[in-house]
mmCIF file of C-alpha atoms in Angstrom:
data_model
loop_
_atom_site.group_PDB
_atom_site.id
_atom_site.type_symbol
_atom_site.label_atom_id
_atom_site.label_comp_id
_atom_site.label_asym_id
_atom_site.label_seq_id
_atom_site.Cartn_x
_atom_site.Cartn_y
_atom_site.Cartn_z
ATOM 1 C CA THR J 28 -7.152 1.279 18.118
ATOM 2 C CA GLY J 29 -3.428 1.660 18.768
ATOM 3 C CA GLU J 30 -2.594 -0.205 15.552
ATOM 4 C CA GLY J 31 -1.207 2.770 13.641
ATOM 5 C CA VAL J 32 -2.044 4.480 10.357
ATOM 6 C CA HIS J 33 0.177 4.722 7.279
ATOM 7 C CA ILE J 34 -0.202 7.865 5.164
ATOM 8 C CA VAL J 35 1.226 7.043 1.753
ATOM 9 C CA THR J 36 2.300 9.603 -0.837
ATOM 10 C CA VAL J 37 4.395 9.641 -4.001
ATOM 11 C CA ASN J 38 7.745 11.151 -2.996
ATOM 12 C CA ASP J 39 9.979 11.964 -0.043
ATOM 13 C CA TYR J 40 9.369 15.710 -0.327
ATOM 14 C CA LEU J 41 5.603 15.387 0.127
ATOM 15 C CA ALA J 42 5.982 12.819 2.903
ATOM 16 C CA ARG J 43 8.389 15.078 4.802
ATOM 17 C CA ARG J 44 6.324 18.221 4.196
ATOM 18 C CA ASP J 45 3.047 16.672 5.305
ATOM 19 C CA SER J 46 4.613 15.064 8.360
ATOM 20 C CA GLU J 47 5.958 18.473 9.426
ATOM 21 C CA TRP J 48 2.829 20.476 8.641
ATOM 22 C CA MET J 49 0.209 18.046 9.938
ATOM 23 C CA GLY J 50 2.487 16.558 12.570
ATOM 24 C CA LYS J 51 2.020 19.645 14.743
ATOM 25 C CA VAL J 52 -1.726 19.005 14.815
ATOM 26 C CA HIS J 53 -1.322 15.294 15.487
ATOM 27 C CA ARG J 54 1.152 15.860 18.330
ATOM 28 C CA PHE J 55 -1.120 18.497 19.847
ATOM 29 C CA MET J 56 -3.767 15.768 20.002
ATOM 30 C CA GLY J 57 -1.320 13.445 21.766
ATOM 31 C CA LEU J 58 -0.447 11.271 18.775
ATOM 32 C CA SER J 59 3.104 10.339 17.763
ATOM 33 C CA VAL J 60 4.266 10.881 14.173
ATOM 34 C CA GLY J 61 6.894 8.970 12.188
ATOM 35 C CA LEU J 62 8.482 9.588 8.790
ATOM 36 C CA ILE J 63 9.861 6.992 6.355
ATOM 37 C CA VAL J 64 12.228 8.401 3.714
ATOM 38 C CA HIS J 65 15.225 7.138 1.779
ATOM 39 C CA GLY J 66 18.449 6.654 3.713
ATOM 40 C CA LEU J 67 17.089 5.703 7.149
ATOM 41 C CA SER J 68 18.683 2.933 9.201
ATOM 42 C CA PRO J 69 16.619 -0.115 10.228
ATOM 43 C CA ASP J 70 16.345 1.222 13.807
ATOM 44 C CA GLU J 71 15.083 4.597 12.545
ATOM 45 C CA ARG J 72 12.548 2.858 10.311
ATOM 46 C CA ARG J 73 11.380 0.644 13.170
ATOM 47 C CA ALA J 74 10.836 3.681 15.383
ATOM 48 C CA ALA J 75 8.920 5.502 12.623
ATOM 49 C CA TYR J 76 6.607 2.544 12.026
ATOM 50 C CA ALA J 77 5.973 2.293 15.785
ATOM 51 C CA ALA J 78 4.393 5.772 15.750
ATOM 52 C CA ASP J 79 0.631 6.294 15.763
ATOM 53 C CA ILE J 80 0.807 7.941 12.316
ATOM 54 C CA THR J 81 3.568 7.124 9.818
ATOM 55 C CA TYR J 82 4.162 9.178 6.663
ATOM 56 C CA GLY J 83 6.112 7.682 3.771
ATOM 57 C CA THR J 84 6.210 6.858 0.077
ATOM 58 C CA ASN J 85 4.721 3.818 -1.583
ATOM 59 C CA ASN J 86 8.174 2.724 -2.721
ATOM 60 C CA GLU J 87 9.806 2.975 0.699
ATOM 61 C CA MET J 88 6.938 1.206 2.444
ATOM 62 C CA GLY J 89 6.727 -1.388 -0.308
ATOM 63 C CA PHE J 90 10.416 -2.225 -0.124
ATOM 64 C CA ASP J 91 10.291 -2.371 3.678
ATOM 65 C CA TYR J 92 7.466 -4.903 3.333
ATOM 66 C CA LEU J 93 9.550 -7.003 0.920
ATOM 67 C CA ARG J 94 12.637 -6.833 3.140
ATOM 68 C CA ASP J 95 10.556 -7.842 6.168
ATOM 69 C CA ASN J 96 9.374 -10.905 4.252
ATOM 70 C CA MET J 97 13.005 -11.802 3.561
ATOM 71 C CA ALA J 98 14.062 -11.354 7.194
ATOM 72 C CA ILE J 99 15.208 -14.494 9.002
ATOM 73 C CA TYR J 100 14.555 -13.236 12.525
ATOM 74 C CA LYS J 101 11.616 -11.204 13.787
ATOM 75 C CA ASN J 102 13.896 -8.564 15.326
ATOM 76 C CA GLN J 103 15.198 -7.781 11.828
ATOM 77 C CA MET J 104 11.751 -6.623 10.703
ATOM 78 C CA VAL J 105 10.868 -2.917 10.767
ATOM 79 C CA GLN J 106 7.107 -2.848 10.167
ATOM 80 C CA ARG J 107 4.711 -3.846 12.949
ATOM 81 C CA GLY J 108 1.707 -4.781 10.830
ATOM 82 C CA HIS J 109 -0.785 -3.245 8.433
ATOM 83 C CA ALA J 110 -4.026 -1.880 9.869
ATOM 84 C CA PHE J 111 -5.015 1.335 8.092
ATOM 85 C CA ALA J 112 -3.644 3.332 5.161
ATOM 86 C CA ILE J 113 -4.567 6.657 3.613
ATOM 87 C CA VAL J 114 -3.218 6.913 0.066
ATOM 88 C CA ASP J 115 -2.539 10.345 -1.454
ATOM 89 C CA GLU J 116 -2.660 10.622 -5.279
ATOM 90 C CA VAL J 117 -4.144 7.142 -5.353
ATOM 91 C CA ASP J 118 -4.412 7.114 -9.161
ATOM 92 C CA SER J 119 -0.662 7.589 -9.499
ATOM 93 C CA ILE J 120 0.261 5.005 -6.883
ATOM 94 C CA LEU J 121 -2.266 2.262 -7.628
ATOM 95 C CA ILE J 122 -2.480 2.666 -11.412
ATOM 96 C CA ASP J 123 0.570 4.402 -12.922
ATOM 97 C CA GLU J 124 3.304 3.220 -10.581
ATOM 98 C CA ALA J 125 1.687 -0.168 -10.046
ATOM 99 C CA ARG J 126 2.921 -1.089 -13.521
ATOM 100 C CA THR J 127 6.502 -0.885 -12.227
ATOM 101 C CA PRO J 128 7.127 -3.870 -9.950
ATOM 102 C CA LEU J 129 9.124 -3.485 -6.746
ATOM 103 C CA ILE J 130 12.120 -5.782 -7.108
ATOM 104 C CA ILE J 131 14.915 -6.267 -4.612
ATOM 105 C CA SER J 132 18.066 -7.088 -6.558
ATOM 106 C CA GLY J 133 20.536 -9.443 -4.943
ATOM 107 C CA GLN J 134 24.167 -8.505 -4.604
ATOM 108 C CA GLY J 135 25.898 -8.914 -7.948
ATOM 109 C CA ASP J 136 28.777 -11.323 -8.184
ATOM 110 C CA GLU J 137 32.291 -9.949 -8.074
ATOM 111 C CA SER J 138 32.711 -10.028 -11.849
ATOM 112 C CA THR J 139 33.626 -6.377 -12.365
ATOM 113 C CA ASP J 140 36.273 -7.343 -14.906
ATOM 114 C CA LEU J 141 33.733 -9.343 -16.898
ATOM 115 C CA TYR J 142 31.381 -6.350 -17.045
ATOM 116 C CA ARG J 143 34.298 -4.191 -18.212
ATOM 117 C CA ARG J 144 35.395 -6.649 -20.900
ATOM 118 C CA ALA J 145 31.827 -7.154 -22.156
ATOM 119 C CA ASP J 146 31.489 -3.369 -22.326
ATOM 120 C CA GLU J 147 34.724 -3.083 -24.329
ATOM 121 C CA LEU J 148 33.456 -5.713 -26.774
ATOM 122 C CA VAL J 149 30.108 -3.982 -27.322
ATOM 123 C CA ARG J 150 31.796 -0.616 -27.871
ATOM 124 C CA SER J 151 33.622 -2.180 -30.843
ATOM 125 C CA LEU J 152 30.436 -3.576 -32.411
ATOM 126 C CA LYS J 153 28.220 -1.972 -35.039
ATOM 127 C CA LYS J 154 24.494 -1.819 -34.351
ATOM 128 C CA VAL J 155 21.372 -1.437 -36.428
ATOM 129 C CA VAL J 156 18.161 -0.094 -34.885
ATOM 130 C CA TYR J 157 14.611 -1.043 -35.850
ATOM 131 C CA ALA J 158 11.374 0.356 -34.474
ATOM 132 C CA SER J 159 10.369 -3.299 -34.347
ATOM 133 C CA VAL J 160 12.203 -6.439 -35.434
ATOM 134 C CA ASP J 161 9.083 -7.231 -37.494
ATOM 135 C CA GLU J 162 10.301 -4.537 -39.888
ATOM 136 C CA LYS J 163 13.605 -6.312 -40.456
ATOM 137 C CA ALA J 164 13.670 -7.600 -44.015
ATOM 138 C CA GLU J 165 17.227 -8.934 -44.156
ATOM 139 C CA GLU J 166 18.497 -12.102 -42.537
ATOM 140 C CA ASP J 167 21.192 -11.770 -39.875
ATOM 141 C CA ASP J 168 23.833 -13.200 -42.215
ATOM 142 C CA SER J 169 23.332 -10.369 -44.712
ATOM 143 C CA LEU J 170 23.067 -7.528 -42.199
ATOM 144 C CA ASP J 171 25.947 -5.053 -42.056
ATOM 145 C CA ALA J 172 25.720 -5.023 -38.266
ATOM 146 C CA ASP J 173 26.933 -6.911 -35.222
ATOM 147 C CA TYR J 174 23.803 -6.544 -33.155
ATOM 148 C CA VAL J 175 20.167 -5.580 -33.644
ATOM 149 C CA VAL J 176 18.186 -3.232 -31.399
ATOM 150 C CA ASP J 177 14.407 -3.625 -31.261
ATOM 151 C CA GLU J 178 13.046 -0.344 -29.879
ATOM 152 C CA LYS J 179 9.527 -1.666 -29.390
ATOM 153 C CA ALA J 180 10.607 -4.737 -27.423
ATOM 154 C CA ARG J 181 13.510 -2.825 -25.798
ATOM 155 C CA SER J 182 15.911 -5.627 -26.596
ATOM 156 C CA ALA J 183 19.319 -6.027 -28.241
ATOM 157 C CA THR J 184 20.680 -9.246 -29.723
ATOM 158 C CA LEU J 185 23.861 -10.291 -31.493
ATOM 159 C CA THR J 186 23.778 -11.138 -35.179
ATOM 160 C CA ALA J 187 25.732 -14.089 -36.524
ATOM 161 C CA ARG J 188 28.613 -11.718 -37.332
ATOM 162 C CA GLY J 189 28.482 -10.237 -33.845
ATOM 163 C CA THR J 190 28.513 -13.671 -32.261
ATOM 164 C CA GLU J 191 31.643 -14.579 -34.219
ATOM 165 C CA LYS J 192 33.355 -11.382 -33.066
ATOM 166 C CA ALA J 193 32.406 -12.115 -29.450
ATOM 167 C CA GLU J 194 33.809 -15.645 -29.722
ATOM 168 C CA ARG J 195 37.086 -14.319 -31.153
ATOM 169 C CA TYR J 196 37.304 -11.584 -28.518
ATOM 170 C CA PHE J 197 36.896 -14.036 -25.629
ATOM 171 C CA GLY J 198 38.687 -16.964 -27.294
ATOM 172 C CA LEU J 199 35.650 -19.250 -27.402
ATOM 173 C CA GLU J 200 34.586 -22.001 -29.752
ATOM 174 C CA ASN J 201 30.864 -21.562 -29.162
ATOM 175 C CA LEU J 202 29.315 -18.719 -27.167
ATOM 176 C CA SER J 203 26.086 -20.728 -26.897
ATOM 177 C CA ASP J 204 27.697 -23.551 -24.909
ATOM 178 C CA LEU J 205 26.214 -23.961 -21.444
ATOM 179 C CA GLU J 206 29.584 -23.307 -19.816
ATOM 180 C CA ASN J 207 29.581 -19.820 -21.396
ATOM 181 C CA SER J 208 26.096 -18.858 -20.189
ATOM 182 C CA THR J 209 27.401 -16.408 -17.568
ATOM 183 C CA LEU J 210 29.574 -14.638 -20.134
ATOM 184 C CA ALA J 211 26.718 -14.579 -22.650
ATOM 185 C CA HIS J 212 24.496 -12.967 -20.007
ATOM 186 C CA HIS J 213 27.087 -10.235 -19.364
ATOM 187 C CA ILE J 214 27.351 -9.567 -23.101
ATOM 188 C CA ASN J 215 23.563 -9.379 -23.449
ATOM 189 C CA GLN J 216 23.328 -6.890 -20.589
ATOM 190 C CA ALA J 217 26.105 -4.780 -22.127
ATOM 191 C CA LEU J 218 24.208 -4.832 -25.434
ATOM 192 C CA LYS J 219 21.067 -3.602 -23.677
ATOM 193 C CA ALA J 220 23.017 -0.934 -21.764
ATOM 194 C CA HIS J 221 24.418 0.479 -25.017
ATOM 195 C CA GLY J 222 21.585 -0.218 -27.432
ATOM 196 C CA VAL J 223 18.449 0.296 -25.366
ATOM 197 C CA MET J 224 19.110 2.296 -22.191
ATOM 198 C CA LYS J 225 19.412 6.029 -22.844
ATOM 199 C CA ARG J 226 21.156 8.453 -20.522
ATOM 200 C CA ASP J 227 18.967 11.310 -19.240
ATOM 201 C CA ILE J 228 15.868 9.366 -20.309
ATOM 202 C CA ASP J 229 16.043 5.953 -18.608
ATOM 203 C CA TYR J 230 18.661 7.006 -16.081
ATOM 204 C CA VAL J 231 20.904 9.899 -15.072
ATOM 205 C CA VAL J 232 24.435 10.004 -13.714
ATOM 206 C CA LYS J 233 24.722 12.162 -10.605
ATOM 207 C CA ASP J 234 27.901 12.436 -8.516
ATOM 208 C CA GLY J 235 29.240 9.338 -10.242
ATOM 209 C CA GLU J 236 26.143 7.265 -9.419
ATOM 210 C CA VAL J 237 23.667 5.816 -11.920
ATOM 211 C CA LEU J 238 20.120 6.735 -10.830
ATOM 212 C CA ILE J 239 16.983 5.273 -12.420
ATOM 213 C CA VAL J 240 14.360 7.662 -13.799
ATOM 214 C CA ASP J 241 10.768 6.595 -13.215
ATOM 215 C CA GLU J 242 9.225 6.203 -16.672
ATOM 216 C CA PHE J 243 5.801 7.384 -15.477
ATOM 217 C CA THR J 244 6.647 10.314 -13.206
ATOM 218 C CA GLY J 245 10.116 11.373 -14.388
ATOM 219 C CA ARG J 246 11.319 11.335 -10.765
ATOM 220 C CA LEU J 247 14.641 9.847 -9.691
ATOM 221 C CA MET J 248 14.191 6.479 -8.012
ATOM 222 C CA LEU J 249 16.757 6.788 -5.235
ATOM 223 C CA GLY J 250 18.056 3.553 -3.786
ATOM 224 C CA ARG J 251 16.756 1.399 -6.634
ATOM 225 C CA ARG J 252 18.880 -0.563 -9.089
ATOM 226 C CA TYR J 253 18.171 -2.470 -12.282
ATOM 227 C CA SER J 254 18.243 -6.205 -11.720
ATOM 228 C CA GLU J 255 20.124 -9.086 -13.365
ATOM 229 C CA GLY J 256 23.359 -7.159 -13.817
ATOM 230 C CA LEU J 257 21.909 -4.429 -16.043
ATOM 231 C CA HIS J 258 22.776 -1.727 -13.524
ATOM 232 C CA GLN J 259 26.417 -2.878 -13.415
ATOM 233 C CA ALA J 260 26.484 -2.950 -17.217
ATOM 234 C CA ILE J 261 25.266 0.664 -17.340
ATOM 235 C CA GLU J 262 27.890 1.618 -14.743
ATOM 236 C CA ALA J 263 30.577 0.017 -16.943
ATOM 237 C CA LYS J 264 29.208 1.931 -19.932
ATOM 238 C CA GLU J 265 29.367 5.256 -18.082
#
């Protein structure tokens, strides 16, 4: 039909391998073959999607779709439409990985110093870890801890003592005031980076870069970042 076919698989290695192996057959039959992998420029992506058959991963194609929907001008888009798709390892892509949403994080504000200072604060705090906050018998006021980690909910929150220490550290009267909401957010992300996110389980550090580990497949999620400043908080931690 001339509309193109997308062949979707789970990682760059398989997409590249299949495009090389099967591409010889397709080209022999007069069909053009494109490949979408991490690190391509918009022009390279546009050319790959213009091919009769385009190999790529669900993540790369999914993010290209999201970026196209954010494009202001049509010439900024890379995909040409969606006619046919053949999905390899469909159970992994449509069931396992479907539970991890594709999110495009906006550029973080230039508050590197705030991430650093929040990280320094959290390093000085004492934590207590519960499998679930439901198991916590003591009130915050009586806890010998500055923040509480709930492993089940994957959250970390300041206790009353921790809040007082944060207010002294930053010279505030009340951390909960609306004018301090940005600072409170940075502190909360630093708490999560230290209390919840585990190196070599949730992420790895490779060549000085924090890379997310897919919780379902164990593969590195190249080009993806945690949203809402969590990635920057982890970078400050490391």
